[in-house]
Tab-separated table of C-alpha atoms and ligand atoms in Angstrom:
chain	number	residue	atom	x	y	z
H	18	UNK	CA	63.032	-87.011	21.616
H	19	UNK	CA	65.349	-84.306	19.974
H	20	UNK	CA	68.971	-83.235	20.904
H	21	UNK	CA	69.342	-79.578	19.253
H	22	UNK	CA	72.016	-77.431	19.115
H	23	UNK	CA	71.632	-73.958	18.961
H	24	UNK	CA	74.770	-72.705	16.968
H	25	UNK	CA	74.729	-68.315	17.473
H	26	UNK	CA	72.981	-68.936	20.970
H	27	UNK	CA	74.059	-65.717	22.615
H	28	UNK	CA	72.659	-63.520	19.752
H	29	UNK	CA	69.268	-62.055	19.915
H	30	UNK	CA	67.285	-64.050	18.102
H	31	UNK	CA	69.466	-67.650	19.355
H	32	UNK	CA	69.633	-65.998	23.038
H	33	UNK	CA	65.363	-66.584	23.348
H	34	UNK	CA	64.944	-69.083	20.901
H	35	UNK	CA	67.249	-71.476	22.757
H	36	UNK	CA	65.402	-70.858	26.137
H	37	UNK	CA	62.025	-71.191	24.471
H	38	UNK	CA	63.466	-74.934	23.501
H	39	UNK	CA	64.555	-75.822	26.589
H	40	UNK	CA	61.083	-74.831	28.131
H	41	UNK	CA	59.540	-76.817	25.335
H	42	UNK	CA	61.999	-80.199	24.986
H	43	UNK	CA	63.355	-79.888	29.069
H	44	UNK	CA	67.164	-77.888	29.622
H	45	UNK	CA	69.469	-80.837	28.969
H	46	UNK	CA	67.860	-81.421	25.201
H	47	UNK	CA	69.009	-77.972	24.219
H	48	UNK	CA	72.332	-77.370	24.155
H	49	UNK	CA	73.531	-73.685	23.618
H	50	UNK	CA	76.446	-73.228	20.764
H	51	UNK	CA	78.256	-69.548	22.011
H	52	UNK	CA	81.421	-68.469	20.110
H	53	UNK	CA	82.957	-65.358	22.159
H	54	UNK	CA	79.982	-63.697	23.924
H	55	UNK	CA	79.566	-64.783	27.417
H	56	UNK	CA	76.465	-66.441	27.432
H	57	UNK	CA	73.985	-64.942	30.086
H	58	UNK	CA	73.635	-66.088	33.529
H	59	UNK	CA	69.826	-67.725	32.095
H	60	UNK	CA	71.888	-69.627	29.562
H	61	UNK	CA	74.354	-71.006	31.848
H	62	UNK	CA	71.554	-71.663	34.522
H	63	UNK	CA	69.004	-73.622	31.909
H	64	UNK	CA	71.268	-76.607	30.333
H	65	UNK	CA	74.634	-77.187	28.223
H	66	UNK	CA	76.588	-74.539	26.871
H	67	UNK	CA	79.213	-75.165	24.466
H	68	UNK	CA	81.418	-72.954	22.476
H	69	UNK	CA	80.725	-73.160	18.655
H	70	UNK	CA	82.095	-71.616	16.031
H	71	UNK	CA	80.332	-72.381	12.908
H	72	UNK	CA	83.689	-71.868	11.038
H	73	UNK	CA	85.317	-74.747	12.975
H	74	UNK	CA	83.879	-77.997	11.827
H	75	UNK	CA	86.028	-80.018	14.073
H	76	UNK	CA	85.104	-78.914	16.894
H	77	UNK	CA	81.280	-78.530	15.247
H	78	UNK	CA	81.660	-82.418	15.162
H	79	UNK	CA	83.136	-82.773	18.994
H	80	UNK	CA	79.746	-81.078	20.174
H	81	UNK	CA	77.893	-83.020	18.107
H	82	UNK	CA	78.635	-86.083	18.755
H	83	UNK	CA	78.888	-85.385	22.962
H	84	UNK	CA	75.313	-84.238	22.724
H	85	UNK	CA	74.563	-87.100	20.014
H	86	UNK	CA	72.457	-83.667	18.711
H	87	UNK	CA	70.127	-84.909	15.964
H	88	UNK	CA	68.596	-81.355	15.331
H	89	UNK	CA	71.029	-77.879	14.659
H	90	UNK	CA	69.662	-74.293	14.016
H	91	UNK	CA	72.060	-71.923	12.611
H	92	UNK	CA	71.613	-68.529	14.339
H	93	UNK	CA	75.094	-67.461	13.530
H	94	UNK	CA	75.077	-64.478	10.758
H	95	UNK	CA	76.920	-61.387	9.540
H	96	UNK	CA	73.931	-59.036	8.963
H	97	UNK	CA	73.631	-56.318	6.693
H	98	UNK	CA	75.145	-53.184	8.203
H	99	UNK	CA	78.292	-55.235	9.490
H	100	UNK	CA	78.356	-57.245	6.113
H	101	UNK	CA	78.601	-54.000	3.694
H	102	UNK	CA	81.602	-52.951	6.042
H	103	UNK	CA	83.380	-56.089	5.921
H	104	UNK	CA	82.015	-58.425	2.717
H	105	UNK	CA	84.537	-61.200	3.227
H	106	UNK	CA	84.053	-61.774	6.509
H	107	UNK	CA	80.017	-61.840	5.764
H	108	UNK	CA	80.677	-64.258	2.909
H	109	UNK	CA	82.846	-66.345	5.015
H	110	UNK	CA	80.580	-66.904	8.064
H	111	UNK	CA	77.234	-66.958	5.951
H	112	UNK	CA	78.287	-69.227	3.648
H	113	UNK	CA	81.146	-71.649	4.619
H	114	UNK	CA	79.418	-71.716	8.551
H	115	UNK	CA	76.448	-73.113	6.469
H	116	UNK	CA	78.156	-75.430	4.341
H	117	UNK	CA	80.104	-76.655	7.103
H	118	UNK	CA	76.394	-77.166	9.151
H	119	UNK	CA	74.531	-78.851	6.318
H	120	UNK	CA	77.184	-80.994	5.354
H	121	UNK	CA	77.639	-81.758	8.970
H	122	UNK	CA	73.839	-82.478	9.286
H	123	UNK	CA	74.225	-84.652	5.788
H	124	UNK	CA	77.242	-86.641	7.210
H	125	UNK	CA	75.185	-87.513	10.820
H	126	UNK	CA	72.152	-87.797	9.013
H	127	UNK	CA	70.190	-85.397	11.728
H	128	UNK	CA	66.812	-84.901	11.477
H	129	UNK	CA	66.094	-81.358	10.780
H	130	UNK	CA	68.153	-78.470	9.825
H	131	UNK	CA	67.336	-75.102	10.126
H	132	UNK	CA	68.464	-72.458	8.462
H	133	UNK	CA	67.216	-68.983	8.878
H	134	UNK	CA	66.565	-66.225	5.983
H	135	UNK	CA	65.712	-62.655	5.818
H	136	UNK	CA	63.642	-59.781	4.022
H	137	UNK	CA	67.376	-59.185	2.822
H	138	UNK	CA	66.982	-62.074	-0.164
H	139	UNK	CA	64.848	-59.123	-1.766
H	140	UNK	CA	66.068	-55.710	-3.496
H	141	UNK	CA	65.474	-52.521	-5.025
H	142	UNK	CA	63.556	-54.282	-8.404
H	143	UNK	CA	61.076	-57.060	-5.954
H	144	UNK	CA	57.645	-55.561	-5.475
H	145	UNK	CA	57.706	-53.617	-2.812
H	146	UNK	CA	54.303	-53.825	-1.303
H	147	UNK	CA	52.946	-57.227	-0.226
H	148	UNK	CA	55.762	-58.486	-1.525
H	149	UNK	CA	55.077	-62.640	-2.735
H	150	UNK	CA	56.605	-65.580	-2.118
H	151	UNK	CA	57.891	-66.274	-5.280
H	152	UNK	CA	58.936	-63.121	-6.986
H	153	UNK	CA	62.713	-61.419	-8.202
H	154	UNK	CA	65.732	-61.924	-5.420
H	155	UNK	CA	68.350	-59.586	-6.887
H	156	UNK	CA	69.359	-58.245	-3.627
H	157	UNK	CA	71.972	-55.303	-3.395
H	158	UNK	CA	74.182	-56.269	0.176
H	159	UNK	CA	76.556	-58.920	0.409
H	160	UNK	CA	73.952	-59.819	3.407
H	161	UNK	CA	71.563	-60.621	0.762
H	162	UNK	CA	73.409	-62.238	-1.358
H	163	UNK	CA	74.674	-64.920	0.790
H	164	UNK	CA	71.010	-65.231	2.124
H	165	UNK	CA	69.508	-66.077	-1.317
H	166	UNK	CA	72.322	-68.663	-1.963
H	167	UNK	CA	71.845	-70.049	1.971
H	168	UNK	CA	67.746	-70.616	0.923
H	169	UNK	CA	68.920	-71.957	-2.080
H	170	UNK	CA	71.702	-74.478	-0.971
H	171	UNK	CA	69.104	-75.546	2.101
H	172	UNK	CA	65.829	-76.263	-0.886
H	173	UNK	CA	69.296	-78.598	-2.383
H	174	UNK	CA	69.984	-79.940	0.502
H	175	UNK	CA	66.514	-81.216	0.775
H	176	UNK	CA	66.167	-82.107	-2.979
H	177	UNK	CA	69.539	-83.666	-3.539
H	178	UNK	CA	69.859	-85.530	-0.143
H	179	UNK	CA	66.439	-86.192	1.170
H	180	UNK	CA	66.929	-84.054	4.596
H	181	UNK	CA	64.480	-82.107	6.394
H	182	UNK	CA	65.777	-78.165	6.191
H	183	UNK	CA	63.659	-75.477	6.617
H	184	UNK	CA	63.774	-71.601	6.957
H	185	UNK	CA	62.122	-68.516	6.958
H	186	UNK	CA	62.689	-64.801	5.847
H	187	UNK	CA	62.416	-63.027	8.948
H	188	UNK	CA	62.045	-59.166	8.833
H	189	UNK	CA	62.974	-56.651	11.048
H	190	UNK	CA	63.157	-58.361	14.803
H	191	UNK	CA	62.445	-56.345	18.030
H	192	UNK	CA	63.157	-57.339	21.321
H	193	UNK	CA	64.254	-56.723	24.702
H	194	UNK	CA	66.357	-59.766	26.131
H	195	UNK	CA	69.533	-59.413	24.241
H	196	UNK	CA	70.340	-56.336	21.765
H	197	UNK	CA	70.285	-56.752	17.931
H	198	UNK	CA	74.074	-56.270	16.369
H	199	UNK	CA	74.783	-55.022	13.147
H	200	UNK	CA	71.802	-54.891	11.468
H	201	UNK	CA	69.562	-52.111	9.085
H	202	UNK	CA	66.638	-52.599	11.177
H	203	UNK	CA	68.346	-51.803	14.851
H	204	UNK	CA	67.202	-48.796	14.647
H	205	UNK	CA	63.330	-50.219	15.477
H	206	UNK	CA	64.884	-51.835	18.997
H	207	UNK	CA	67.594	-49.214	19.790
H	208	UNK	CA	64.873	-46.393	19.508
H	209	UNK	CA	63.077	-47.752	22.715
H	210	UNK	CA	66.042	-48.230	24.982
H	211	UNK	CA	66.562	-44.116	23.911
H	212	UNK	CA	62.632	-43.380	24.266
H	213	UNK	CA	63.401	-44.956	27.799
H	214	UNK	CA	66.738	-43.541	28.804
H	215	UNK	CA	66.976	-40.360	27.308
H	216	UNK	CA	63.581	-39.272	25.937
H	217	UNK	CA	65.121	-38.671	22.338
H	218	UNK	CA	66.049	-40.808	19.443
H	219	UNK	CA	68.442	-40.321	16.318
H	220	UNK	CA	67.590	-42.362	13.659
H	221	UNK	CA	70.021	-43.531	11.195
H	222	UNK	CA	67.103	-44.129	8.387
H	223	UNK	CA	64.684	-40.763	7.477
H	224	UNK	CA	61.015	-40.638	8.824
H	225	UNK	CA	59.420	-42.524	6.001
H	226	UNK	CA	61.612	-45.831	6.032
H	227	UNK	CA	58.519	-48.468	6.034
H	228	UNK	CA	59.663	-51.929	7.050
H	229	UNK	CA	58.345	-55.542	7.886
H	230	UNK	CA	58.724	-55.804	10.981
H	231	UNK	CA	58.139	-58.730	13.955
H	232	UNK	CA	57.796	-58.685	17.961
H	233	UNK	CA	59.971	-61.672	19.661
H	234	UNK	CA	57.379	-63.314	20.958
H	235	UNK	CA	56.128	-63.578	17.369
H	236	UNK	CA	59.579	-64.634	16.479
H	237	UNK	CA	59.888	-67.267	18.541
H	238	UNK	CA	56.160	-69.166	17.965
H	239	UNK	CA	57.071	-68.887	13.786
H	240	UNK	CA	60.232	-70.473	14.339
H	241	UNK	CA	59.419	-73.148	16.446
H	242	UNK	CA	55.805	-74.037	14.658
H	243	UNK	CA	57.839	-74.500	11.256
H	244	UNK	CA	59.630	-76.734	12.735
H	245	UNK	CA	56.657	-78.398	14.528
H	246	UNK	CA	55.168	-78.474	10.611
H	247	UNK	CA	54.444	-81.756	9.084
H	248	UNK	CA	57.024	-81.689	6.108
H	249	UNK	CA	54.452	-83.519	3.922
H	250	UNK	CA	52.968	-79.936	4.316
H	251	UNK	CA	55.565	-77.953	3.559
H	252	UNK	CA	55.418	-76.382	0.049
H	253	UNK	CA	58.267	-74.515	0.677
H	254	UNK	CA	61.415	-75.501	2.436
H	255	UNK	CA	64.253	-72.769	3.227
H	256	UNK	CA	62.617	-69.241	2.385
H	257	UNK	CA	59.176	-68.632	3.728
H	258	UNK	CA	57.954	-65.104	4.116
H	259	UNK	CA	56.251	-64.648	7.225
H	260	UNK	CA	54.965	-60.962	8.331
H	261	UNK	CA	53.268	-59.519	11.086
H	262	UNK	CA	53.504	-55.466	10.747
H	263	UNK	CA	55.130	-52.849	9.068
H	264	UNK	CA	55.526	-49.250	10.005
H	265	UNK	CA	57.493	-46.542	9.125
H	266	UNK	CA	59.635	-44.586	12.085
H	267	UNK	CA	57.132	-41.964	12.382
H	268	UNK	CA	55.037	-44.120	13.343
H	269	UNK	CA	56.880	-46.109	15.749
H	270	UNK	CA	57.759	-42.526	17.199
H	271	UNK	CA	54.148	-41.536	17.157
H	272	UNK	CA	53.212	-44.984	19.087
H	273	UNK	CA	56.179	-44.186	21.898
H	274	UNK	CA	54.485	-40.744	22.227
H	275	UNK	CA	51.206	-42.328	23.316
H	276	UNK	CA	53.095	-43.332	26.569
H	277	UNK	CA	56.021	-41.053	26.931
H	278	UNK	CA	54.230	-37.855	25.188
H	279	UNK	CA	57.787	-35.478	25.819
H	280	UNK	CA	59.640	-38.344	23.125
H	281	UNK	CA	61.559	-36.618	20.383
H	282	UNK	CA	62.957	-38.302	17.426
H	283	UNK	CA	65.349	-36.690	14.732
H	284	UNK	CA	67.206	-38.250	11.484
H	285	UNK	CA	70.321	-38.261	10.079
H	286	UNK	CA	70.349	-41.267	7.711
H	287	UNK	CA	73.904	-42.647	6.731
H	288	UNK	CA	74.492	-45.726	4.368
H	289	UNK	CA	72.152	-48.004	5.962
H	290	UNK	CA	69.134	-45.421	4.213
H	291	UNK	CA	70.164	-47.330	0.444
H	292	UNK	CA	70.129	-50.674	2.238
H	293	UNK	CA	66.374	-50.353	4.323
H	294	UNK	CA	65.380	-48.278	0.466
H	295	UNK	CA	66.030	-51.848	-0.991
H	296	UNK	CA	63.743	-53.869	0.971
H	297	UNK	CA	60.137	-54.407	1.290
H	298	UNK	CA	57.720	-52.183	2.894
H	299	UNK	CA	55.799	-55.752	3.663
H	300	UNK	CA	55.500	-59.411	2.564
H	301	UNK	CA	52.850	-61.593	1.456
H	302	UNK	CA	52.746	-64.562	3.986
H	303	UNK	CA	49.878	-66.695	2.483
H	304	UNK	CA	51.931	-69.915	2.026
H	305	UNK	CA	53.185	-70.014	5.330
H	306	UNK	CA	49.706	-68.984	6.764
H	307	UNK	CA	48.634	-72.069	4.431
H	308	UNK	CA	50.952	-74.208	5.073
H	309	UNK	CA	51.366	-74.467	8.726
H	310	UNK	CA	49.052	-71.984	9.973
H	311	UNK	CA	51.287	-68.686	10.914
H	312	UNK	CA	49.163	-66.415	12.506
H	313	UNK	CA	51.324	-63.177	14.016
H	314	UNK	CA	50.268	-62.000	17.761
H	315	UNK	CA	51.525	-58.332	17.842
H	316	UNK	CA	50.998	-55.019	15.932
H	317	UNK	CA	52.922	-51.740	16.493
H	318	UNK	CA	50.961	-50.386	20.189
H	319	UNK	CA	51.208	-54.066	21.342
H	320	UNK	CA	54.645	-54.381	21.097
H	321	UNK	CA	55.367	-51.034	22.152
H	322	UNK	CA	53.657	-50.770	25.417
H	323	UNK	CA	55.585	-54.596	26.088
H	324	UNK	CA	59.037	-52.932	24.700
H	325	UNK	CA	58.342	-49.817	27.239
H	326	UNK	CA	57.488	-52.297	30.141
H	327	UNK	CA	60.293	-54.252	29.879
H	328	UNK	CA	62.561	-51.748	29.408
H	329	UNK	CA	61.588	-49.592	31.785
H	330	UNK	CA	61.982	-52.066	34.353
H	331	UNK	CA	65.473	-52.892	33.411
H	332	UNK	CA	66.082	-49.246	33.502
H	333	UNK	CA	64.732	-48.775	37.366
H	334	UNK	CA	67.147	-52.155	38.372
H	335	UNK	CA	70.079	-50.028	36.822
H	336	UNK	CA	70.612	-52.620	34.126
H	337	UNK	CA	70.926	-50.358	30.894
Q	424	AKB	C1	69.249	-56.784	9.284
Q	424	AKB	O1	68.745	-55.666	9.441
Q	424	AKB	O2	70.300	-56.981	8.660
Q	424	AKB	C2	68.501	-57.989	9.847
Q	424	AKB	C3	67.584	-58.600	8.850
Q	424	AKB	C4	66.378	-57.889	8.387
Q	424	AKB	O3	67.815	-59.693	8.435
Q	424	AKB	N1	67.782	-57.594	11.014
C-alpha cells in the first residue's frame, strides 16, 4: 500500500493526476497538497486535502507524517512565461521546493519521489527535430534552467542515496479540467475555450510555432506507468522524453475548423515567440517506449474533437 502526497494538487496537471490516484490506490491513500487555490469541489469530495507549500518544510513534515505518506510528487512549478517575468521567484520555488521535497523524502526514507521535467531542459542549440534523449541542455529561460538542475539533483538523489526518483520531460499539456497558468504552450489549451466561446483566437506565438505536444489523458497514463515501472528497468531516472504529437498552430486551427468551419485565428506573437523558438519541434521517446512501454493514445483530431466536447458542454452549463 502507498500513502502519496500530491504537492501542486490544484494545478492542471496535479488537479487530474491526483484524482486518477485516488481512483487507482482508493481516496484516503491520496492526499491532495493545495497552497492558495481553492481546491475544487471533486478534490474536496474524493479524500484529504491539505495545504502545502513546497517552500515550507515544516509544515511539509506536519503532512507528512499525519498521512505517514511514503510516496510525494512535486507538481508545484513556476513555468516559463511566469518564470522570465519574475526569475527569483522561479528559482526559489523550482529549486529550494525541490530540495526541501527530496531531502524530505531522504530524511523519511519514502519510497518513490517524483519529480517532473519539461521540453524546457532543451534550447535554441539541441536538435530540433526528433530531438534524443541524451543530447545538449543549454536551455535559454530561467524555467529551463532550474529544470535541468531539478533532473539532475533527482539522477543524485538516486545515485548518492539509493532512492527511487523518477521524472519525465513533459511537453506541451492540453486539457480541459483545470486551466494551464503561466506557461509558453497555453496558447494550445486557451485556443479551444476561444474556438468555443467566441469563434476566434489570438495567438501569442506566429502560425508556424511547431511544438511537442500531449492530450491529458496521455498525461496522466505516462505519469502513473513510470511510476508503475520496475526500477531494475529504468535506464533513466529523472528526465525521460516522452512524445505523442506535434503540430504547429495552423494546424491546430485547421483541425478546430473541421468542426467549427466559421473559426478564425490571428497572431500577434510577444516574448513567449523566442521562448517556444527555443524548444523542440518533437522528441525522440525510444527509451521510455523501451523501458516501460510508453505508448501515446491521442493525435491532433483526437484530442480536438474531446477538447470541443468537453468544452462545449461546460459552455452550455454556463461554466466558462
Ligand atoms: C510551459 O510552457 O512552460 C510548460 C512546459 C512545456 O513545461 N507547459
Amino acid at each position: 500500500m502507498k500513502n502519496i502526497l500530491v504537492v501542486g494538487s490544484a494545478g492542471q496537471i496535479g488537479s487530474e493526476l491526483t484524482l486518477a490516484l485516488r481512483n487507482i490506490y482508493g481516496g484516503d491513500q491520496v492526499v491532495a497538497g493545495v497552497r492558495k487555490t481553492k481546491p475544487s469541489e471533486k478534490l474536496l469530495e474524493t479524500g484529504p486535502c491539505e495545504v502545502v507549500d513546497a517552500l515550507d518544510k515544516e509544515g511539509l513534515v506536519a503532512v507528512v507524517d499525519k498521512y505517514k505518506i511514503d510516496v510525494i510528487i512535486n507538481m508545484a512549478a513556476i513555468l516559463s512565461g511566469t518564470g522570465e517575468k519574475n526569475p527569483m521567484l522561479a528559482w526559489d520555488v523550482n529549486m529550494n521546493g525541490l530540495i526541501n521535497i527530496l531531502e524530505l523524502a531522504r530524511e523519511r526514507k519514502m519510497k518513490q519521489v517524483l519529480v517532473p521535467s519539461s521540453i524546457a531542459v532543451f534550447g535554441p542549440t539541441t536538435p530540433v527535430d526528433n530531438t534524443p534523449q541524451e543530447t545538449i541542455l543549454k536551455p535559454t529561460t530561467i524555467y529551463g534552467v532550474t529544470k535541468v538542475a531539478g533532473e539532475l539533483l533527482g539522477d543524485y538523489y538516486v545515485k548518492k542515496y539509493g532512492m527511487d526518483v523518477r521524472g519525465l520531460r513533459y511537453p506541451g499539456i492540453i486539457s480541459h479540467e483545470t486551466l494551464p497558468g503561466g506557461g509558453t504552450t497555453d496558447y494550445a489549451v486557451a485556443i479551444y475555450y476561444e474556438a468555443i466561446k467566441n469563434k476566434k483566437y489570438t495567438c501569442f506565438v506566429n502560425e508556424n510555432t511547431r511544438l511537442p505536444m500531449m492530450y491529458m489523458p496521455d498525461c496522466l497514463k505516462a505519469t502513473i506507468d513510470l511510476m508503475e515501472a520496475d526500477f531494475d528497468k529504468l535506464n533513466y531516472h529523472c528526465d525521460y522524453n516522452v512524445g505523442a504529437m506535434d503540430f504547429t498552430v495552423a494546424e491546430m486551427a485547421e483541425s478546430i475548423k473541421k468542426h467549427i468551419p466559421e473559426f478564425e485565428i490571428s497572431y500577434e506573437p510577444d516574448f513567449r515567440q523566442d521562448i517556444a523558438d527555443s524548444w523542440p519541434n518533437s522528441v525522440d521517446d525510444s527509451p521510455a517506449r523501451k523501458d516501460w512501454g510508453w505508448k501515446p493514445d491521442y493525435d491532433l483530431d483526437a484530442m480536438t474533437e474531446d477538447m470541443l466536447t468537453a468544452i462545449g458542454e461546460k459552455h452550455k452549463k454556463g461554466l466558462i
